[in-house]
mmCIF file of C-alpha atoms and ligand atoms in Angstrom:
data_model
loop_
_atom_site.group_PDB
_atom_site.id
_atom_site.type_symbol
_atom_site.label_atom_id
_atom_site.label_comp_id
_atom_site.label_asym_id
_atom_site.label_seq_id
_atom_site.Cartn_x
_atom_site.Cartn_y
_atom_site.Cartn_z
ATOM 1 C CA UNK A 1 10.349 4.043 -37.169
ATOM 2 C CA UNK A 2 13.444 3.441 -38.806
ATOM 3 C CA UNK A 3 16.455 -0.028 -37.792
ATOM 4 C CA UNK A 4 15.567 -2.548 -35.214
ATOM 5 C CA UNK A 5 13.709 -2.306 -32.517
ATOM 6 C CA UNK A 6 16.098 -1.268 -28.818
ATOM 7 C CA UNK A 7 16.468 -3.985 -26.209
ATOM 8 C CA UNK A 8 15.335 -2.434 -23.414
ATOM 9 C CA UNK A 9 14.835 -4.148 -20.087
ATOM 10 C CA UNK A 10 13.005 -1.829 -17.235
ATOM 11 C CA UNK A 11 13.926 -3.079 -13.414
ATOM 12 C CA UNK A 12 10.278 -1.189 -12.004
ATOM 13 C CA UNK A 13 8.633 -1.125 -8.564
ATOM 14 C CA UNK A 14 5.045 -1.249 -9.983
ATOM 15 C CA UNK A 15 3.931 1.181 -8.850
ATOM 16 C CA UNK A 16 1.024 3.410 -10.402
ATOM 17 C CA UNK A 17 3.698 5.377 -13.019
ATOM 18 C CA UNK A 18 5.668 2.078 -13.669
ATOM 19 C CA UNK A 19 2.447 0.510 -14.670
ATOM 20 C CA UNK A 20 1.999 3.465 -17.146
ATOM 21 C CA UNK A 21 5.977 2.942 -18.484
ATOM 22 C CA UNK A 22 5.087 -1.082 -18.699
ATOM 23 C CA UNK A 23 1.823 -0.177 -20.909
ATOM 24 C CA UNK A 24 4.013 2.040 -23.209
ATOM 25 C CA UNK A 25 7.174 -0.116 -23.246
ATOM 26 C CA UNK A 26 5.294 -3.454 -24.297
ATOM 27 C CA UNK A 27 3.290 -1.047 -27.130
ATOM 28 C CA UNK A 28 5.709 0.742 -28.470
ATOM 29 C CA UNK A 29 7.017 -0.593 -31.931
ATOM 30 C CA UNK A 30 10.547 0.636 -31.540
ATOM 31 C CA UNK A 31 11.341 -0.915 -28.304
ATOM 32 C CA UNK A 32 12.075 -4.602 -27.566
ATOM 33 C CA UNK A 33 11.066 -5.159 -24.062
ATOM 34 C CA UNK A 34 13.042 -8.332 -23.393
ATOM 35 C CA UNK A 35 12.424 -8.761 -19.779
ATOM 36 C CA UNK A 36 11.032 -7.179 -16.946
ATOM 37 C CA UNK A 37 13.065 -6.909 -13.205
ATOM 38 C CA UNK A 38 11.103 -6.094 -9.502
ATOM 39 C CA UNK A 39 12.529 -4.412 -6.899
ATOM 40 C CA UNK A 40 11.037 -2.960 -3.202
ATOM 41 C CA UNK A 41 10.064 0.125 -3.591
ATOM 42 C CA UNK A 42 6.846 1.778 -3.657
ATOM 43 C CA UNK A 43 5.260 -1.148 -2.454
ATOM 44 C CA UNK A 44 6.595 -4.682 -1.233
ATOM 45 C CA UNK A 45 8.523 -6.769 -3.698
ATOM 46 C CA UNK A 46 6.206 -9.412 -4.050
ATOM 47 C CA UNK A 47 3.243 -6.944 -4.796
ATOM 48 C CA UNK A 48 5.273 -5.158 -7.230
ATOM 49 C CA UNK A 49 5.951 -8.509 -9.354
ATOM 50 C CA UNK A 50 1.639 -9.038 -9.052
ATOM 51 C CA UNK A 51 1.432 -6.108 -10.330
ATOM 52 C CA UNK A 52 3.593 -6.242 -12.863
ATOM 53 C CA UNK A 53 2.085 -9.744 -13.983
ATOM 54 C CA UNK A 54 -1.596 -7.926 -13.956
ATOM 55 C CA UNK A 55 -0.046 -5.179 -16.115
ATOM 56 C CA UNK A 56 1.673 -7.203 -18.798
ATOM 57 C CA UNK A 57 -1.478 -8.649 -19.407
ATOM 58 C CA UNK A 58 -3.361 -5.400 -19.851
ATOM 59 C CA UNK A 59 -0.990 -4.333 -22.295
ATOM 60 C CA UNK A 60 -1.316 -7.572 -23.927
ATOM 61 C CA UNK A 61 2.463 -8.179 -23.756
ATOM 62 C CA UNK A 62 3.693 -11.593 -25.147
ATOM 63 C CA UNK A 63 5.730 -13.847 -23.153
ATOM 64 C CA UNK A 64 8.042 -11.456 -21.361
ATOM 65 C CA UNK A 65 10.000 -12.880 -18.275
ATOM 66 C CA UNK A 66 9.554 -11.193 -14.934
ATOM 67 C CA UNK A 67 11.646 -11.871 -11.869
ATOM 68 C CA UNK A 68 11.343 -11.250 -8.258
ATOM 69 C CA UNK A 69 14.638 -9.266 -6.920
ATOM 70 C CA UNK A 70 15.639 -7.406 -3.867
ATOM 71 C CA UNK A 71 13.257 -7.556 -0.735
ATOM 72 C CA UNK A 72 14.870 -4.562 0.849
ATOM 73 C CA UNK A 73 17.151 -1.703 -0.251
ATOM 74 C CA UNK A 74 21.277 -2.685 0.265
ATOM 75 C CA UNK A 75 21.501 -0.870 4.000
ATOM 76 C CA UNK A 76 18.287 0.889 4.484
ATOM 77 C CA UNK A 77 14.894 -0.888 5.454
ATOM 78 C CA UNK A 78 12.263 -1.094 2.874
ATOM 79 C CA UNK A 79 10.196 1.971 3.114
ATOM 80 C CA UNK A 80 6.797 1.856 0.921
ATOM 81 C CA UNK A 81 5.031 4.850 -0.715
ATOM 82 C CA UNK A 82 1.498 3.690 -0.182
ATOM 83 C CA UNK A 83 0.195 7.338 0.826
ATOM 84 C CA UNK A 84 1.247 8.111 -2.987
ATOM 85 C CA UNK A 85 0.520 4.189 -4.841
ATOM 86 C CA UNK A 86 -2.338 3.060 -2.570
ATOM 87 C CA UNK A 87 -2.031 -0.607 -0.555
ATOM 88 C CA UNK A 88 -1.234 -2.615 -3.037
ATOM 89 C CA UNK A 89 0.912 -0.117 -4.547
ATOM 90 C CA UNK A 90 -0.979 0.069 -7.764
ATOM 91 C CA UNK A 91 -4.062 2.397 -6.898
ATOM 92 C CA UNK A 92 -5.927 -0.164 -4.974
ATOM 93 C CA UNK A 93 -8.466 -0.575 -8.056
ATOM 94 C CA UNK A 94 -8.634 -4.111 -7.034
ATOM 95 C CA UNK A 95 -8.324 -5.842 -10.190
ATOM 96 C CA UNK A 96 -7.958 -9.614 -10.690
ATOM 97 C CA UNK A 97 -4.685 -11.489 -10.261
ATOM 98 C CA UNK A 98 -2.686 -12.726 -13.400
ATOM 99 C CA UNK A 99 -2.465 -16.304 -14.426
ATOM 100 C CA UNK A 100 0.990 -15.297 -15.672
ATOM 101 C CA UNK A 101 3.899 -16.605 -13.395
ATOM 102 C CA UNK A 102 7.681 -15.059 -12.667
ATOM 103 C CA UNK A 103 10.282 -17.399 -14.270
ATOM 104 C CA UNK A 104 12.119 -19.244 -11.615
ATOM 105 C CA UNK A 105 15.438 -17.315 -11.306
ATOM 106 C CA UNK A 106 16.060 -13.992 -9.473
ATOM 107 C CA UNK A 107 16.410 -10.195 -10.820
ATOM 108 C CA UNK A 108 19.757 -10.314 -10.639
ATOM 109 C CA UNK A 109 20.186 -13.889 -12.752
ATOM 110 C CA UNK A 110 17.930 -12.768 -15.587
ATOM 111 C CA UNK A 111 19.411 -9.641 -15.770
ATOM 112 C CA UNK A 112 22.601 -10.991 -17.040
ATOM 113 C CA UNK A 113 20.865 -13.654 -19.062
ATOM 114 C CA UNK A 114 19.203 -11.504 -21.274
ATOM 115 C CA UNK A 115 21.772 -8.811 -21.270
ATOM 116 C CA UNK A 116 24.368 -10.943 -22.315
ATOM 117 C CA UNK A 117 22.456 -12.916 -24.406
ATOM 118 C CA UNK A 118 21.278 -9.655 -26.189
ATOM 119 C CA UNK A 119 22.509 -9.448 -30.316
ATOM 120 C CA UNK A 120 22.478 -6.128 -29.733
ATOM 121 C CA UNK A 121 23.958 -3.766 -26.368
ATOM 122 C CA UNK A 122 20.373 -3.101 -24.241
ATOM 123 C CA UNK A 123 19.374 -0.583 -22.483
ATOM 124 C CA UNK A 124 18.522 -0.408 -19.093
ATOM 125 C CA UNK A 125 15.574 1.938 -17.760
ATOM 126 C CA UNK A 126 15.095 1.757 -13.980
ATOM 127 C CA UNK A 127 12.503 3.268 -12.720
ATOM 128 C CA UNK A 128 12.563 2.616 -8.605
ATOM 129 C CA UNK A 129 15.383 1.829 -6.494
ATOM 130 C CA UNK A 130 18.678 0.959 -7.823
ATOM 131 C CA UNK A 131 19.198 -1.945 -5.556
ATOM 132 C CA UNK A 132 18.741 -4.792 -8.092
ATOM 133 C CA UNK A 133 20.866 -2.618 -10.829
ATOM 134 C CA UNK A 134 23.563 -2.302 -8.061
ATOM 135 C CA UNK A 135 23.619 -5.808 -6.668
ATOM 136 C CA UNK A 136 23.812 -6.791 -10.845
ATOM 137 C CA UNK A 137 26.645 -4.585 -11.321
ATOM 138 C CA UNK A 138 28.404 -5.767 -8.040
ATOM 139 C CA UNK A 139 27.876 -9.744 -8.872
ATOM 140 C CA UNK A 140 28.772 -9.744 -13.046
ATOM 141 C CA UNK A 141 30.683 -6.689 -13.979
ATOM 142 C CA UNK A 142 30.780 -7.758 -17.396
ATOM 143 C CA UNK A 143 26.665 -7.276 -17.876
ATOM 144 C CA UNK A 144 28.433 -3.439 -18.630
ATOM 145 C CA UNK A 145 30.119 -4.768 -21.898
ATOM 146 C CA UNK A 146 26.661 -5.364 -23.151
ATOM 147 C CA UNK A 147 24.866 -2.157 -21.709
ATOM 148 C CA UNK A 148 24.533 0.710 -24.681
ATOM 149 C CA UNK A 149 23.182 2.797 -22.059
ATOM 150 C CA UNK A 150 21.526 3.265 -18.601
ATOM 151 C CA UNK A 151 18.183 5.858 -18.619
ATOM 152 C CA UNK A 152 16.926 5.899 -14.389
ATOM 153 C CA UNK A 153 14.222 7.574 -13.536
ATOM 154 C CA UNK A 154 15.950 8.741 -9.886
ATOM 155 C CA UNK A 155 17.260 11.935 -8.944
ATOM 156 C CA UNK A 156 16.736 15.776 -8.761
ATOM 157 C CA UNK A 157 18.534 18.668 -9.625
ATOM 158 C CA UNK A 158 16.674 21.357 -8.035
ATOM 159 C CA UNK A 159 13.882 20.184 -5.071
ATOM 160 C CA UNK A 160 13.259 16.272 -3.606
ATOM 161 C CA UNK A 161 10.314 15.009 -2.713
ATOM 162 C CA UNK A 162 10.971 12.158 -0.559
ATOM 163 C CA UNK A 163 12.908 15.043 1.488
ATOM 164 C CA UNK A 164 13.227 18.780 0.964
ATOM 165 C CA UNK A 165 16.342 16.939 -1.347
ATOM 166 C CA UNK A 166 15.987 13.319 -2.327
ATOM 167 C CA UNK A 167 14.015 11.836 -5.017
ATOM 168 C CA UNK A 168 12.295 8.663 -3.693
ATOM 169 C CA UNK A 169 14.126 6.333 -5.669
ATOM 170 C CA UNK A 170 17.522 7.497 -4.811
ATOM 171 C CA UNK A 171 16.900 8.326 -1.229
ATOM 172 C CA UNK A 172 15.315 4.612 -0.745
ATOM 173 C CA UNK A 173 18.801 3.280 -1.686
ATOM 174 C CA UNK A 174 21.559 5.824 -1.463
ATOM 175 C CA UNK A 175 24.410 3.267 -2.000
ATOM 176 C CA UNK A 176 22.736 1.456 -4.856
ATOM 177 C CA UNK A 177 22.117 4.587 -6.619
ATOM 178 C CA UNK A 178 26.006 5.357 -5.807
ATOM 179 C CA UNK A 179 26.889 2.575 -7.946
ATOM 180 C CA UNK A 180 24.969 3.201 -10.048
ATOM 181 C CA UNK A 181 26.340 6.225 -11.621
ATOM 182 C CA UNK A 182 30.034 4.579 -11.361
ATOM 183 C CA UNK A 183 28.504 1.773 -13.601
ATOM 184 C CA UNK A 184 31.085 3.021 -16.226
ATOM 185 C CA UNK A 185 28.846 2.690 -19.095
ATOM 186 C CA UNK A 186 26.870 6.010 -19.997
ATOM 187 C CA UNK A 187 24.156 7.268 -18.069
ATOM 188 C CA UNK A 188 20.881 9.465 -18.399
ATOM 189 C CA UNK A 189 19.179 10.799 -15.088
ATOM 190 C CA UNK A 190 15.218 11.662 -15.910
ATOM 191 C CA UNK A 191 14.806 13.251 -12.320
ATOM 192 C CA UNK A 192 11.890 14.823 -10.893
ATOM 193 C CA UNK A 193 12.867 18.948 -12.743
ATOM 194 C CA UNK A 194 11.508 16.803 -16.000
ATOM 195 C CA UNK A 195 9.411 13.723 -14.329
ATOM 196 C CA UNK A 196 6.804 16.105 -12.575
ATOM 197 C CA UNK A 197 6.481 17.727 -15.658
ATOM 198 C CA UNK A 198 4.900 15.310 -18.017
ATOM 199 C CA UNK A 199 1.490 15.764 -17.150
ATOM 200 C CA UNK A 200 -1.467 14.688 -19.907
ATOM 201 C CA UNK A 201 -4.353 16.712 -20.296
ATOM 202 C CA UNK A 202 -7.560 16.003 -18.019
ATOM 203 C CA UNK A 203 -9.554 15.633 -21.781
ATOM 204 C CA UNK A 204 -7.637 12.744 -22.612
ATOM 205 C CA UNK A 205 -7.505 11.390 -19.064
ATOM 206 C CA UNK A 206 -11.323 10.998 -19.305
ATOM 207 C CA UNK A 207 -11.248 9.933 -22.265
ATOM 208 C CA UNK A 208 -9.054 6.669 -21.561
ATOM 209 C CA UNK A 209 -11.229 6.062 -18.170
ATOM 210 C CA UNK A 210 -14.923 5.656 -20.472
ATOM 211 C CA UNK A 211 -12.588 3.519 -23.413
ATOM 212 C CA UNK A 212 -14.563 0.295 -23.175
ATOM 213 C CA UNK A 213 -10.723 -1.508 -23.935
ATOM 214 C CA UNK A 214 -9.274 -2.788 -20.960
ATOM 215 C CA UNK A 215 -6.118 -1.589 -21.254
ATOM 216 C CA UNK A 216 -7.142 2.213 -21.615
ATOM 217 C CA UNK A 217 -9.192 2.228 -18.866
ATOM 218 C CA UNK A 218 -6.921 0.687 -16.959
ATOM 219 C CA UNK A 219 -4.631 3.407 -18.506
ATOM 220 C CA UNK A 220 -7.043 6.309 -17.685
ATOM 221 C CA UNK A 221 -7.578 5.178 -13.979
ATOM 222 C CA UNK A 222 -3.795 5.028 -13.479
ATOM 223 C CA UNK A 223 -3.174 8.608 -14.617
ATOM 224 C CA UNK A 224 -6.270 10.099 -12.684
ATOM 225 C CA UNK A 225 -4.614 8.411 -9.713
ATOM 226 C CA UNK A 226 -1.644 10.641 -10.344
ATOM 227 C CA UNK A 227 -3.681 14.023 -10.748
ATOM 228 C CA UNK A 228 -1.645 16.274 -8.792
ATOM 229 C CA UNK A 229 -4.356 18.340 -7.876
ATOM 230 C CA UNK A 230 -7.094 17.592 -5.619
ATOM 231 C CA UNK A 231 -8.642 14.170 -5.238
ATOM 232 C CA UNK A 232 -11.841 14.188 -5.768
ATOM 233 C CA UNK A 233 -11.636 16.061 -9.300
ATOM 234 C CA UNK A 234 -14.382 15.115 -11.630
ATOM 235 C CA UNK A 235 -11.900 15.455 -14.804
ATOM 236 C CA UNK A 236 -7.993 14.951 -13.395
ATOM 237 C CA UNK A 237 -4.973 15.547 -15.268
ATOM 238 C CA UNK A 238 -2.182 12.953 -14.915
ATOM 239 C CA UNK A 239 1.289 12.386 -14.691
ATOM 240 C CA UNK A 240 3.312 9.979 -16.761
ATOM 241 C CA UNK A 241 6.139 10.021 -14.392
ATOM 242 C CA UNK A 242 8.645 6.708 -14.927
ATOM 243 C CA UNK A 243 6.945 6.622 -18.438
ATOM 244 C CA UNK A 244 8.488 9.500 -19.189
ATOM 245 C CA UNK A 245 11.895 8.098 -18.894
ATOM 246 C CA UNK A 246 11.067 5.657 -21.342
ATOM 247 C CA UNK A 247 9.663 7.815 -23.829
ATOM 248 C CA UNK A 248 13.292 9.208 -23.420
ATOM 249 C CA UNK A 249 14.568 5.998 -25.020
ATOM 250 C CA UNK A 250 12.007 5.400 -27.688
ATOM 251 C CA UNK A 251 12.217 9.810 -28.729
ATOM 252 C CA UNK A 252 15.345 10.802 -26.952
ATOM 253 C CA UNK A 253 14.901 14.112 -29.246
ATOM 254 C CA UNK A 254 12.321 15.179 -26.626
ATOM 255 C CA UNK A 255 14.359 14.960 -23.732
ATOM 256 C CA UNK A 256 17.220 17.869 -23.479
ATOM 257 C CA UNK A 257 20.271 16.824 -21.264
ATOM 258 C CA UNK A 258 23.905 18.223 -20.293
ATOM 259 C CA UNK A 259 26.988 15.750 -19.153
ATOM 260 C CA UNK A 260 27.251 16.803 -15.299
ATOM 261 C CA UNK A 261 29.059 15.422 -12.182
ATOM 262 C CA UNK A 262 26.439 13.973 -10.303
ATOM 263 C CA UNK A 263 27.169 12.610 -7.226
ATOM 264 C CA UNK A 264 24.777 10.986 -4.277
ATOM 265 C CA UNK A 265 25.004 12.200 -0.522
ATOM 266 C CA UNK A 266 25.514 9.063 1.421
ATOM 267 C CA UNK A 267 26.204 11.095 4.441
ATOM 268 C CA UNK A 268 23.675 10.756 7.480
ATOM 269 C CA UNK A 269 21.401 13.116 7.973
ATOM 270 C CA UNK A 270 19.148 15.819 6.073
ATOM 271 C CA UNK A 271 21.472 15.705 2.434
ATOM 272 C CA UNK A 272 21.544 11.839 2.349
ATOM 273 C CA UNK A 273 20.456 10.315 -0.658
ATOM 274 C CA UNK A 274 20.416 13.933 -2.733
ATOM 275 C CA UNK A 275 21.794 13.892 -6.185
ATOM 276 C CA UNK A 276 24.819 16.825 -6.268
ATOM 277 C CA UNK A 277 24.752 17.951 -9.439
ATOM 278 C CA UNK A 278 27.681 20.420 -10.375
ATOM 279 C CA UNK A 279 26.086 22.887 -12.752
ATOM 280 C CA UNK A 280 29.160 25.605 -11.547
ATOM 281 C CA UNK A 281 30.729 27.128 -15.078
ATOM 282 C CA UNK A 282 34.333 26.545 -13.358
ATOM 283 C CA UNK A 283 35.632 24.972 -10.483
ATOM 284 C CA UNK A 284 35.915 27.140 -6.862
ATOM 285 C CA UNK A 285 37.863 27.126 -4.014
ATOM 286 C CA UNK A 286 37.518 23.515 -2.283
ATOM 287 C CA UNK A 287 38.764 22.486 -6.158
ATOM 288 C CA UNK A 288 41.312 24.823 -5.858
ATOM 289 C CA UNK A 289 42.278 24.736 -2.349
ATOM 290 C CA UNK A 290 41.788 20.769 -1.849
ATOM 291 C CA UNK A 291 42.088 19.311 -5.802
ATOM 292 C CA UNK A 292 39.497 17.961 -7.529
ATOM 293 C CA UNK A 293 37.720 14.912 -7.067
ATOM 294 C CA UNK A 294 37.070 12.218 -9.575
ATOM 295 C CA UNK A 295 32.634 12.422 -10.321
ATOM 296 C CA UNK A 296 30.660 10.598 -12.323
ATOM 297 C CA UNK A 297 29.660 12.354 -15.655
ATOM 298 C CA UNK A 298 26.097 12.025 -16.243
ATOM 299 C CA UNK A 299 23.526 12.958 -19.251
ATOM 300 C CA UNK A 300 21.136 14.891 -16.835
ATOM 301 C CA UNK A 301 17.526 15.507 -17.944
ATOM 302 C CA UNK A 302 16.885 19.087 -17.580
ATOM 303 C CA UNK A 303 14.128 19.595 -20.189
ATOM 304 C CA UNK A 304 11.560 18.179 -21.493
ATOM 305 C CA UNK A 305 9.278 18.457 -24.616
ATOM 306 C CA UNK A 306 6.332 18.067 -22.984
ATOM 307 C CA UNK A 307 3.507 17.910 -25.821
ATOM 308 C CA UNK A 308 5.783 15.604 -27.862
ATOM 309 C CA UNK A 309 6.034 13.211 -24.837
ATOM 310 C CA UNK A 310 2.138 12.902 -24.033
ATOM 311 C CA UNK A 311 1.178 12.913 -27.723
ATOM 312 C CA UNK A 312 3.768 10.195 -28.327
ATOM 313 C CA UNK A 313 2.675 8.223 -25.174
ATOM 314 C CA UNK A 314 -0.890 8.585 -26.112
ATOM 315 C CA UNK A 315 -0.328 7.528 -29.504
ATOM 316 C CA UNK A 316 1.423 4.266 -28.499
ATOM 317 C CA UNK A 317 -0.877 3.188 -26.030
ATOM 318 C CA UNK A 318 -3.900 3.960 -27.577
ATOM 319 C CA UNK A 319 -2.512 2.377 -31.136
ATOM 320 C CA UNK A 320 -5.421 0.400 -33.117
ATOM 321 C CA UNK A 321 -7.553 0.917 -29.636
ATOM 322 C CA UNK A 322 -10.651 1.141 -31.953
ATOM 323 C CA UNK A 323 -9.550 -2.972 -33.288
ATOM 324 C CA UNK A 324 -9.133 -4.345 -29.747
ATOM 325 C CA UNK A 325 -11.921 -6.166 -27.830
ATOM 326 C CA UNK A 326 -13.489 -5.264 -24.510
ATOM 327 C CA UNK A 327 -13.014 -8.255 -23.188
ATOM 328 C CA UNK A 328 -10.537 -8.982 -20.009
ATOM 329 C CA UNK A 329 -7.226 -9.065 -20.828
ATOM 330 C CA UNK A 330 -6.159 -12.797 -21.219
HETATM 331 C C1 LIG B 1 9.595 7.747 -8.163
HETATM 332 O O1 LIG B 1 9.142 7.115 -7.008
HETATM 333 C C2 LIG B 1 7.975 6.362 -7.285
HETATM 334 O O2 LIG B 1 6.932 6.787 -6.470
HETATM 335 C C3 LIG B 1 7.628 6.572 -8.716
HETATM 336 O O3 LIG B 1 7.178 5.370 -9.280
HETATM 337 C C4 LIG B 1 8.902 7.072 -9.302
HETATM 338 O O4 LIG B 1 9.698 5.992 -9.733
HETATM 339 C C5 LIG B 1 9.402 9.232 -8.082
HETATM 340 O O5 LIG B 1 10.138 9.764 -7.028
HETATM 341 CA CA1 LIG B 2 8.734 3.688 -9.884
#
């Protein structure tokens, strides 16, 4: 690692894959995770800030401040993943609650306290809905003149899964993710043509689920959870998912991207919450007929160095594994 650690700050919905971002944000030597954000999502807001508590704590994070943020998404109701994330939105494992609290202020509030106290421009890595990012954005517009950069896990070029079209995040809050990409500070989508590919191998899935260290256990139950193939399967593979967009920060060599209009389908109906992205060579004929519209440009993931992600991920979590204690995390 060469220079200073990044300020990073990761707004999550924790979430089985945030939980595996969390564990490799808080480890990873080149990354200064200044504060953690929750947001609705894949589970309920206040389950996603217990789980984020429980998580910090496996990763043996030092005293990083969470907040509590948006209940629901800016228009749409809150709509859970729990057929993906479990009940409780983090595999239903049913470990122990924290003894760590969330500071007293809201998402939005520490959001702008720590960007803009930042030394150095942070970076932002969502990875779940874009409400709290949008409601930030809305409330102190000058948070951007401290940004060096926005990586989101959100978004698909090619196929959805939330609908034939929409990534979860995105489609959960179309208009957040809208304003989003008009932030005006630059932008990197990981979507789902690079997230679903970041799978680690079933050997070292096993592996972390017999480690005797809390926090690769923890790490090797959370990936098995995410095998995509059948339940059930004595020796899973799993994916990173939202870790992979952070990897993107700490090795953005791994990640190959093109500046593309991207746009978000607020329309009603089958498109809405879709990511357009404009891979045409040249403009056609509603450009030429109708003139062209201004888009946001966007640093779109479209692919990924897959090896180099998993090793680096595996690396960083797994560090001095063989110095750490069994006990519970603290
Ligand atoms: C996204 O939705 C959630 O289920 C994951 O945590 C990820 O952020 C994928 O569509
Ligand atoms: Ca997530």
């Amino acid at each position: 690692m060469t220079g200073q650690p990044i300020p990073v700050i990761i707004d999550c919905d924790t979430g089985v894959d945030d939980a595996l971002a969390l564990l490799f944000a808080v480890r990873h030597p080149g990354l200064d995770l200044r504060a953690v954000t929750c947001v609705a999502g894949n589970t309920d807001v206040d389950q996603v800030v217990r789980n984020t508590l429980i998580v910090l704590d496996h990763a043996g994070a030092g005293d990083i401040p969470v907040a509590r943020g948006a209940a629901r998404p800016l228009i749409e109701p809150a709509r859970s993943a729990a057929h993906v994330h479990g009940q409780d939105g983090m595999g239903d494992m049913g470990l122990p609650a924290s003894a760590r609290t969330p500071v007293d202020v809201d998402a939005v509030t520490l959001l702008r306290r720590e960007i803009l106290a930042s030394p150095r421009p942070v970076t932002l890595i969502p990875t779940a809905p874009l409400t709290n990012i949008a409601l930030l954005l809305r409330t102190f517009p000058e948070v951007t003149a401290n940004i060096e950069r926005i990586v989101f896990m959100g978004g698909a070029v090619a196929v959805g899964n939330a609908t034939p079209v929409a990534e979860f995040n995105v489609w959960h809050d179309p208009e957040a993710a809208a304003i989003l990409l008009t932030a005006g500070v630059p932008i990197t989508m990981y979507g789902l043509d690079v997230f679903e590919r970041v799978q680690v191998p079933a050997a070292d899935v096993q592996r972390l689920r017999e480690s005797a260290v809390p926090r690769l256990k923890l790490a090797g139950d959370l990936l098995a959870h995410r095998d995509p193939a059948a339940s059930g399967d004595p020796t899973p593979t799993g994916g990173l998912g939202d870790a992979g967009a952070v990897c993107a920060v700490a090795d953005p060599g791994g990640l190959t991207t093109r500046l593309l209009p991207v746009e978000v389908s607020l329309a009603p109906g089958p498109s809405r919450g879709q990511t357009i992205v404009d891979r045409r060579p040249r403009h056609g004929e509603s450009e030429i007929h109708d003139g062209a519209r201004e888009q946001a440009l966007v640093d779109v993931g479209l692919d990924v160095d897959v090896e180099r992600y998993v090793k680096l991920w595996l690396e960083t979590v797994e560090g001095s594994a063989s110095t750490d204690s069994g006990a519970a995390p603290a």
